[in-house]
């Protein structure tokens, strides 16, 4: 077991974990931030997406060491009041169905919007194609991203 | 809906005696198409299974025992009550009930039937509540009932303009005898039903606060993974857990029925511990089973007649007399559910009671399973239904509940069982693979006079009891005929028969069940027949739908909205299909193009749906989009194959599902209708595979008779 200090949603946490533990499980089990989901454990689905220094990252594949001294943002920390333009657009477009993939979708979209405030359909395809949604909410995700871009 | 018409108010409604303050109306929601105890038993004995409660502050709580898995029941069911009760939607709360053996009737959430079976009763319950509140106001004012009316959560005395809120009336109302005669709203006056009311679960699903089973945490809870034999039916021979036990935070390793358990203090420790396990399996009798062998079995079974499911006229004779005939056979593979949230269950078994948290489509069957495992009576078993991270039929099975309870019992601790994605893909109850042999015959006026369809497939309902070799000659599985037997086309001679072909592969309900296979066969063959008759596939269908107006209507709508027959962009082609399932009628036109490397690209799907009275149009659209996306994975992306008795796929790299850049534009057109509501979770799925396959024919001249349609299948064109 080893000690690590992680900065999650602006707060420093000291954790004592098996150094092999992927960041995902530290967020979920150790810190109780369960908005980040487990879907595949192999970087294939995007359900576990978080921001590491603003970049969309698969937390299931991120060794804890790698995240030390980086700014970790989870869905819980995307906004203080759940009113990030993407969250509002997600509600307006009624995107979620089962909802399980949506934290990951929103975090990936947030990283995209930081790079491109007005993404094209092709930008959305490229950025979002690694985030799977078994409920097939893609059409609405696309609409919601465009909508959020309008108000930003 | 005829099924509820026999219920009188007194039979299905009662004021709860344990109400305390407020008005509590208990009522009964029926299950499937069967009527409730209330119809046969004395009305006095009847147990309500759903509640409507209005508090003195006007808050209205509706408790219904259906599971929310993304289909929107938590919103659509209360909408129906709120409409008839005439309240402000903002004051409504929905509570999901825990499992109870009797109290809530059936809690199964499947078959696209939540709204269908609840619709009329929810309306009557709401209307009765409203009537009682009006009666209470009339009593308090000492005026005639006719001079009072309801207005969004209040009752108004027309002549004087005086007004009571519902909250002010509930205590008086709760002492009133349930009226025997209430009238329902005229659908023209609906202000909630038929509107796209925002779903109540959405806000929690965009900020990470929605609680799924995987998120449940109890004091001293341990985490468990299970190593199961990859070969179906195999068992543990022996195992070496040395490395696992040395791994951080692993607490114990032991055996349960289905395999070897790693019990740990964190999820990661349990996952890692499982990777370090060394298990030697007794692979049993299925170790040589393969997709190839299953195909051979299907082929062999297909040679002889099956159990007859429908017989109109005399097909054999008609085929003999036909001027021309056509035969084709179609094959559909196994499919995995791959819900985004892998299976999981939290179990806490004590000395004489047990509590579980589970994302299930069948809370009561889960409760029974736990009772059997623990020996506890049902009332000592609490089943909490969490949100479901996808259901699609997979969570009607309780295999993961069994595992969790066995583990908690052995460990003497609360345990969260985690399945990895590999566990999920390897140990599903798969959509049955199937083979379909179709024959058609035309007379010399090119009139279609004969249709036969032989279905060769494993049976879901008999799969647990009957394995190959089948111990009797033929047995009809009516479920396997869904979508084949009810062929809507007017053809004088029809024969539908079924050959059971069970294998060791576990099979189960997969979104739309056998409709997905049967619609593919039907609607592809219809296209082949149209071609051989030299007719347009749309016109050909329409002519045969003269006795099926709702089918014909959606078909025309889809054709019309998609610009069927009009010029398309260069390289684009259309295919059409039409299918009814779960009480809803759907037609789709798929517009595709073909890329040598990438295979079929679906650009747009125009879908017309007649699902009767619509509760929430946006939910209907969302469910249709979802069903099409789900169906497209099975049409152009993935299949489950078997080799050496095990599933070859393991995760999303080889069980690929549809992605953002592959999602077509979907245009949904809903037929306005006052017919009883049909299902919406599944009916959008069956037509998509044949619509795409028919479009591929339009593009290439090649008939698709096997799914999925992969790039390599198109290369030879
Ligand atoms: S859980 Fe990390 S990508 Fe799927
Ligand atoms: S909303 Fe269910 S997986 Fe995306």
PDB file of C-alpha atoms in Angstrom, chain B residues 308-409:
ATOM      1  CA  UNK B 308     -47.815 -25.857 -36.328  1.00  0.00           C
ATOM      2  CA  UNK B 309     -48.478 -22.377 -35.040  1.00  0.00           C
ATOM      3  CA  UNK B 310     -50.791 -21.105 -37.746  1.00  0.00           C
ATOM      4  CA  UNK B 311     -52.504 -22.752 -40.619  1.00  0.00           C
ATOM      5  CA  UNK B 312     -54.745 -20.883 -43.048  1.00  0.00           C
ATOM      6  CA  UNK B 313     -55.958 -22.814 -46.084  1.00  0.00           C
ATOM      7  CA  UNK B 314     -53.573 -25.376 -47.470  1.00  0.00           C
ATOM      8  CA  UNK B 315     -50.090 -24.114 -48.176  1.00  0.00           C
ATOM      9  CA  UNK B 316     -48.700 -27.336 -49.602  1.00  0.00           C
ATOM     10  CA  UNK B 317     -51.430 -27.532 -52.166  1.00  0.00           C
ATOM     11  CA  UNK B 318     -51.236 -23.832 -52.952  1.00  0.00           C
ATOM     12  CA  UNK B 319     -47.495 -24.076 -53.530  1.00  0.00           C
ATOM     13  CA  UNK B 320     -48.058 -27.035 -55.793  1.00  0.00           C
ATOM     14  CA  UNK B 321     -50.611 -25.113 -57.804  1.00  0.00           C
ATOM     15  CA  UNK B 322     -48.583 -21.919 -57.854  1.00  0.00           C
ATOM     16  CA  UNK B 323     -47.511 -20.508 -61.150  1.00  0.00           C
ATOM     17  CA  UNK B 324     -44.196 -19.502 -59.637  1.00  0.00           C
ATOM     18  CA  UNK B 325     -42.614 -20.074 -56.251  1.00  0.00           C
ATOM     19  CA  UNK B 326     -39.747 -18.673 -54.259  1.00  0.00           C
ATOM     20  CA  UNK B 327     -37.789 -20.030 -51.322  1.00  0.00           C
ATOM     21  CA  UNK B 328     -35.165 -18.411 -49.134  1.00  0.00           C
ATOM     22  CA  UNK B 329     -33.625 -19.079 -45.786  1.00  0.00           C
ATOM     23  CA  UNK B 330     -32.314 -16.565 -43.281  1.00  0.00           C
ATOM     24  CA  UNK B 331     -29.974 -16.877 -40.315  1.00  0.00           C
ATOM     25  CA  UNK B 332     -29.706 -14.703 -37.258  1.00  0.00           C
ATOM     26  CA  UNK B 333     -26.937 -15.075 -34.658  1.00  0.00           C
ATOM     27  CA  UNK B 334     -26.861 -14.959 -30.863  1.00  0.00           C
ATOM     28  CA  UNK B 335     -26.723 -11.454 -29.416  1.00  0.00           C
ATOM     29  CA  UNK B 336     -25.554 -10.122 -26.069  1.00  0.00           C
ATOM     30  CA  UNK B 337     -27.465  -7.498 -24.106  1.00  0.00           C
ATOM     31  CA  UNK B 338     -24.345  -5.613 -23.010  1.00  0.00           C
ATOM     32  CA  UNK B 339     -26.160  -3.204 -20.720  1.00  0.00           C
ATOM     33  CA  UNK B 340     -23.839  -0.312 -20.039  1.00  0.00           C
ATOM     34  CA  UNK B 341     -23.804  -1.110 -16.330  1.00  0.00           C
ATOM     35  CA  UNK B 342     -22.473  -4.651 -15.967  1.00  0.00           C
ATOM     36  CA  UNK B 343     -24.409  -6.991 -13.659  1.00  0.00           C
ATOM     37  CA  UNK B 344     -24.156  -6.252  -9.974  1.00  0.00           C
ATOM     38  CA  UNK B 345     -25.976  -6.841  -6.720  1.00  0.00           C
ATOM     39  CA  UNK B 346     -25.457  -5.849  -3.107  1.00  0.00           C
ATOM     40  CA  UNK B 347     -26.563  -8.476  -0.598  1.00  0.00           C
ATOM     41  CA  UNK B 348     -26.648  -8.371   3.168  1.00  0.00           C
ATOM     42  CA  UNK B 349     -27.661 -11.726   4.618  1.00  0.00           C
ATOM     43  CA  UNK B 350     -28.210 -11.798   8.374  1.00  0.00           C
ATOM     44  CA  UNK B 351     -29.120 -14.630  10.700  1.00  0.00           C
ATOM     45  CA  UNK B 352     -32.788 -14.526   9.933  1.00  0.00           C
ATOM     46  CA  UNK B 353     -33.379 -11.879   7.346  1.00  0.00           C
ATOM     47  CA  UNK B 354     -31.784 -10.438   4.254  1.00  0.00           C
ATOM     48  CA  UNK B 355     -31.701  -7.217   2.313  1.00  0.00           C
ATOM     49  CA  UNK B 356     -30.542  -6.763  -1.243  1.00  0.00           C
ATOM     50  CA  UNK B 357     -30.051  -3.804  -3.586  1.00  0.00           C
ATOM     51  CA  UNK B 358     -30.455  -4.813  -7.150  1.00  0.00           C
ATOM     52  CA  UNK B 359     -31.109  -3.355 -10.588  1.00  0.00           C
ATOM     53  CA  UNK B 360     -33.750  -5.846 -11.607  1.00  0.00           C
ATOM     54  CA  UNK B 361     -36.631  -6.123 -14.016  1.00  0.00           C
ATOM     55  CA  UNK B 362     -38.210  -8.724 -11.742  1.00  0.00           C
ATOM     56  CA  UNK B 363     -38.074  -7.693  -8.074  1.00  0.00           C
ATOM     57  CA  UNK B 364     -40.413 -10.443  -6.980  1.00  0.00           C
ATOM     58  CA  UNK B 365     -38.630 -13.263  -8.725  1.00  0.00           C
ATOM     59  CA  UNK B 366     -35.451 -11.942  -7.103  1.00  0.00           C
ATOM     60  CA  UNK B 367     -37.195 -12.103  -3.750  1.00  0.00           C
ATOM     61  CA  UNK B 368     -38.257 -15.692  -4.364  1.00  0.00           C
ATOM     62  CA  UNK B 369     -34.770 -16.691  -5.398  1.00  0.00           C
ATOM     63  CA  UNK B 370     -33.362 -15.198  -2.204  1.00  0.00           C
ATOM     64  CA  UNK B 371     -35.972 -16.958  -0.120  1.00  0.00           C
ATOM     65  CA  UNK B 372     -35.054 -20.256  -1.638  1.00  0.00           C
ATOM     66  CA  UNK B 373     -31.354 -19.695  -1.066  1.00  0.00           C
ATOM     67  CA  UNK B 374     -31.663 -18.536   2.517  1.00  0.00           C
ATOM     68  CA  UNK B 375     -34.723 -20.428   3.669  1.00  0.00           C
ATOM     69  CA  UNK B 376     -36.172 -17.143   4.969  1.00  0.00           C
ATOM     70  CA  UNK B 377     -39.828 -16.345   4.405  1.00  0.00           C
ATOM     71  CA  UNK B 378     -40.546 -13.657   1.821  1.00  0.00           C
ATOM     72  CA  UNK B 379     -41.412 -11.046   4.422  1.00  0.00           C
ATOM     73  CA  UNK B 380     -37.886 -11.340   5.808  1.00  0.00           C
ATOM     74  CA  UNK B 381     -36.353 -10.403   2.480  1.00  0.00           C
ATOM     75  CA  UNK B 382     -36.170  -6.806   1.453  1.00  0.00           C
ATOM     76  CA  UNK B 383     -35.470  -6.140  -2.201  1.00  0.00           C
ATOM     77  CA  UNK B 384     -34.540  -2.537  -2.987  1.00  0.00           C
ATOM     78  CA  UNK B 385     -34.773  -1.718  -6.659  1.00  0.00           C
ATOM     79  CA  UNK B 386     -32.051   0.710  -7.719  1.00  0.00           C
ATOM     80  CA  UNK B 387     -31.906   2.496 -11.047  1.00  0.00           C
ATOM     81  CA  UNK B 388     -31.016   0.127 -13.857  1.00  0.00           C
ATOM     82  CA  UNK B 389     -28.018   0.983 -16.028  1.00  0.00           C
ATOM     83  CA  UNK B 390     -29.878  -0.600 -18.936  1.00  0.00           C
ATOM     84  CA  UNK B 391     -32.132  -3.636 -18.887  1.00  0.00           C
ATOM     85  CA  UNK B 392     -33.184  -4.794 -22.374  1.00  0.00           C
ATOM     86  CA  UNK B 393     -34.360  -8.103 -20.878  1.00  0.00           C
ATOM     87  CA  UNK B 394     -31.057  -9.118 -19.266  1.00  0.00           C
ATOM     88  CA  UNK B 395     -32.122  -8.067 -15.807  1.00  0.00           C
ATOM     89  CA  UNK B 396     -35.162 -10.308 -15.834  1.00  0.00           C
ATOM     90  CA  UNK B 397     -32.711 -13.036 -14.810  1.00  0.00           C
ATOM     91  CA  UNK B 398     -31.469 -13.483 -11.268  1.00  0.00           C
ATOM     92  CA  UNK B 399     -28.195 -15.323 -11.713  1.00  0.00           C
ATOM     93  CA  UNK B 400     -26.252 -12.417 -10.241  1.00  0.00           C
ATOM     94  CA  UNK B 401     -28.646 -12.171  -7.297  1.00  0.00           C
ATOM     95  CA  UNK B 402     -28.015 -15.821  -6.527  1.00  0.00           C
ATOM     96  CA  UNK B 403     -24.283 -15.274  -6.576  1.00  0.00           C
ATOM     97  CA  UNK B 404     -24.398 -12.203  -4.338  1.00  0.00           C
ATOM     98  CA  UNK B 405     -26.594 -13.898  -1.746  1.00  0.00           C
ATOM     99  CA  UNK B 406     -24.462 -17.027  -1.656  1.00  0.00           C
ATOM    100  CA  UNK B 407     -21.373 -14.896  -1.177  1.00  0.00           C
ATOM    101  CA  UNK B 408     -22.832 -12.699   1.569  1.00  0.00           C
ATOM    102  CA  UNK B 409     -24.135 -15.754   3.361  1.00  0.00           C
TER     103      UNK B 409
END
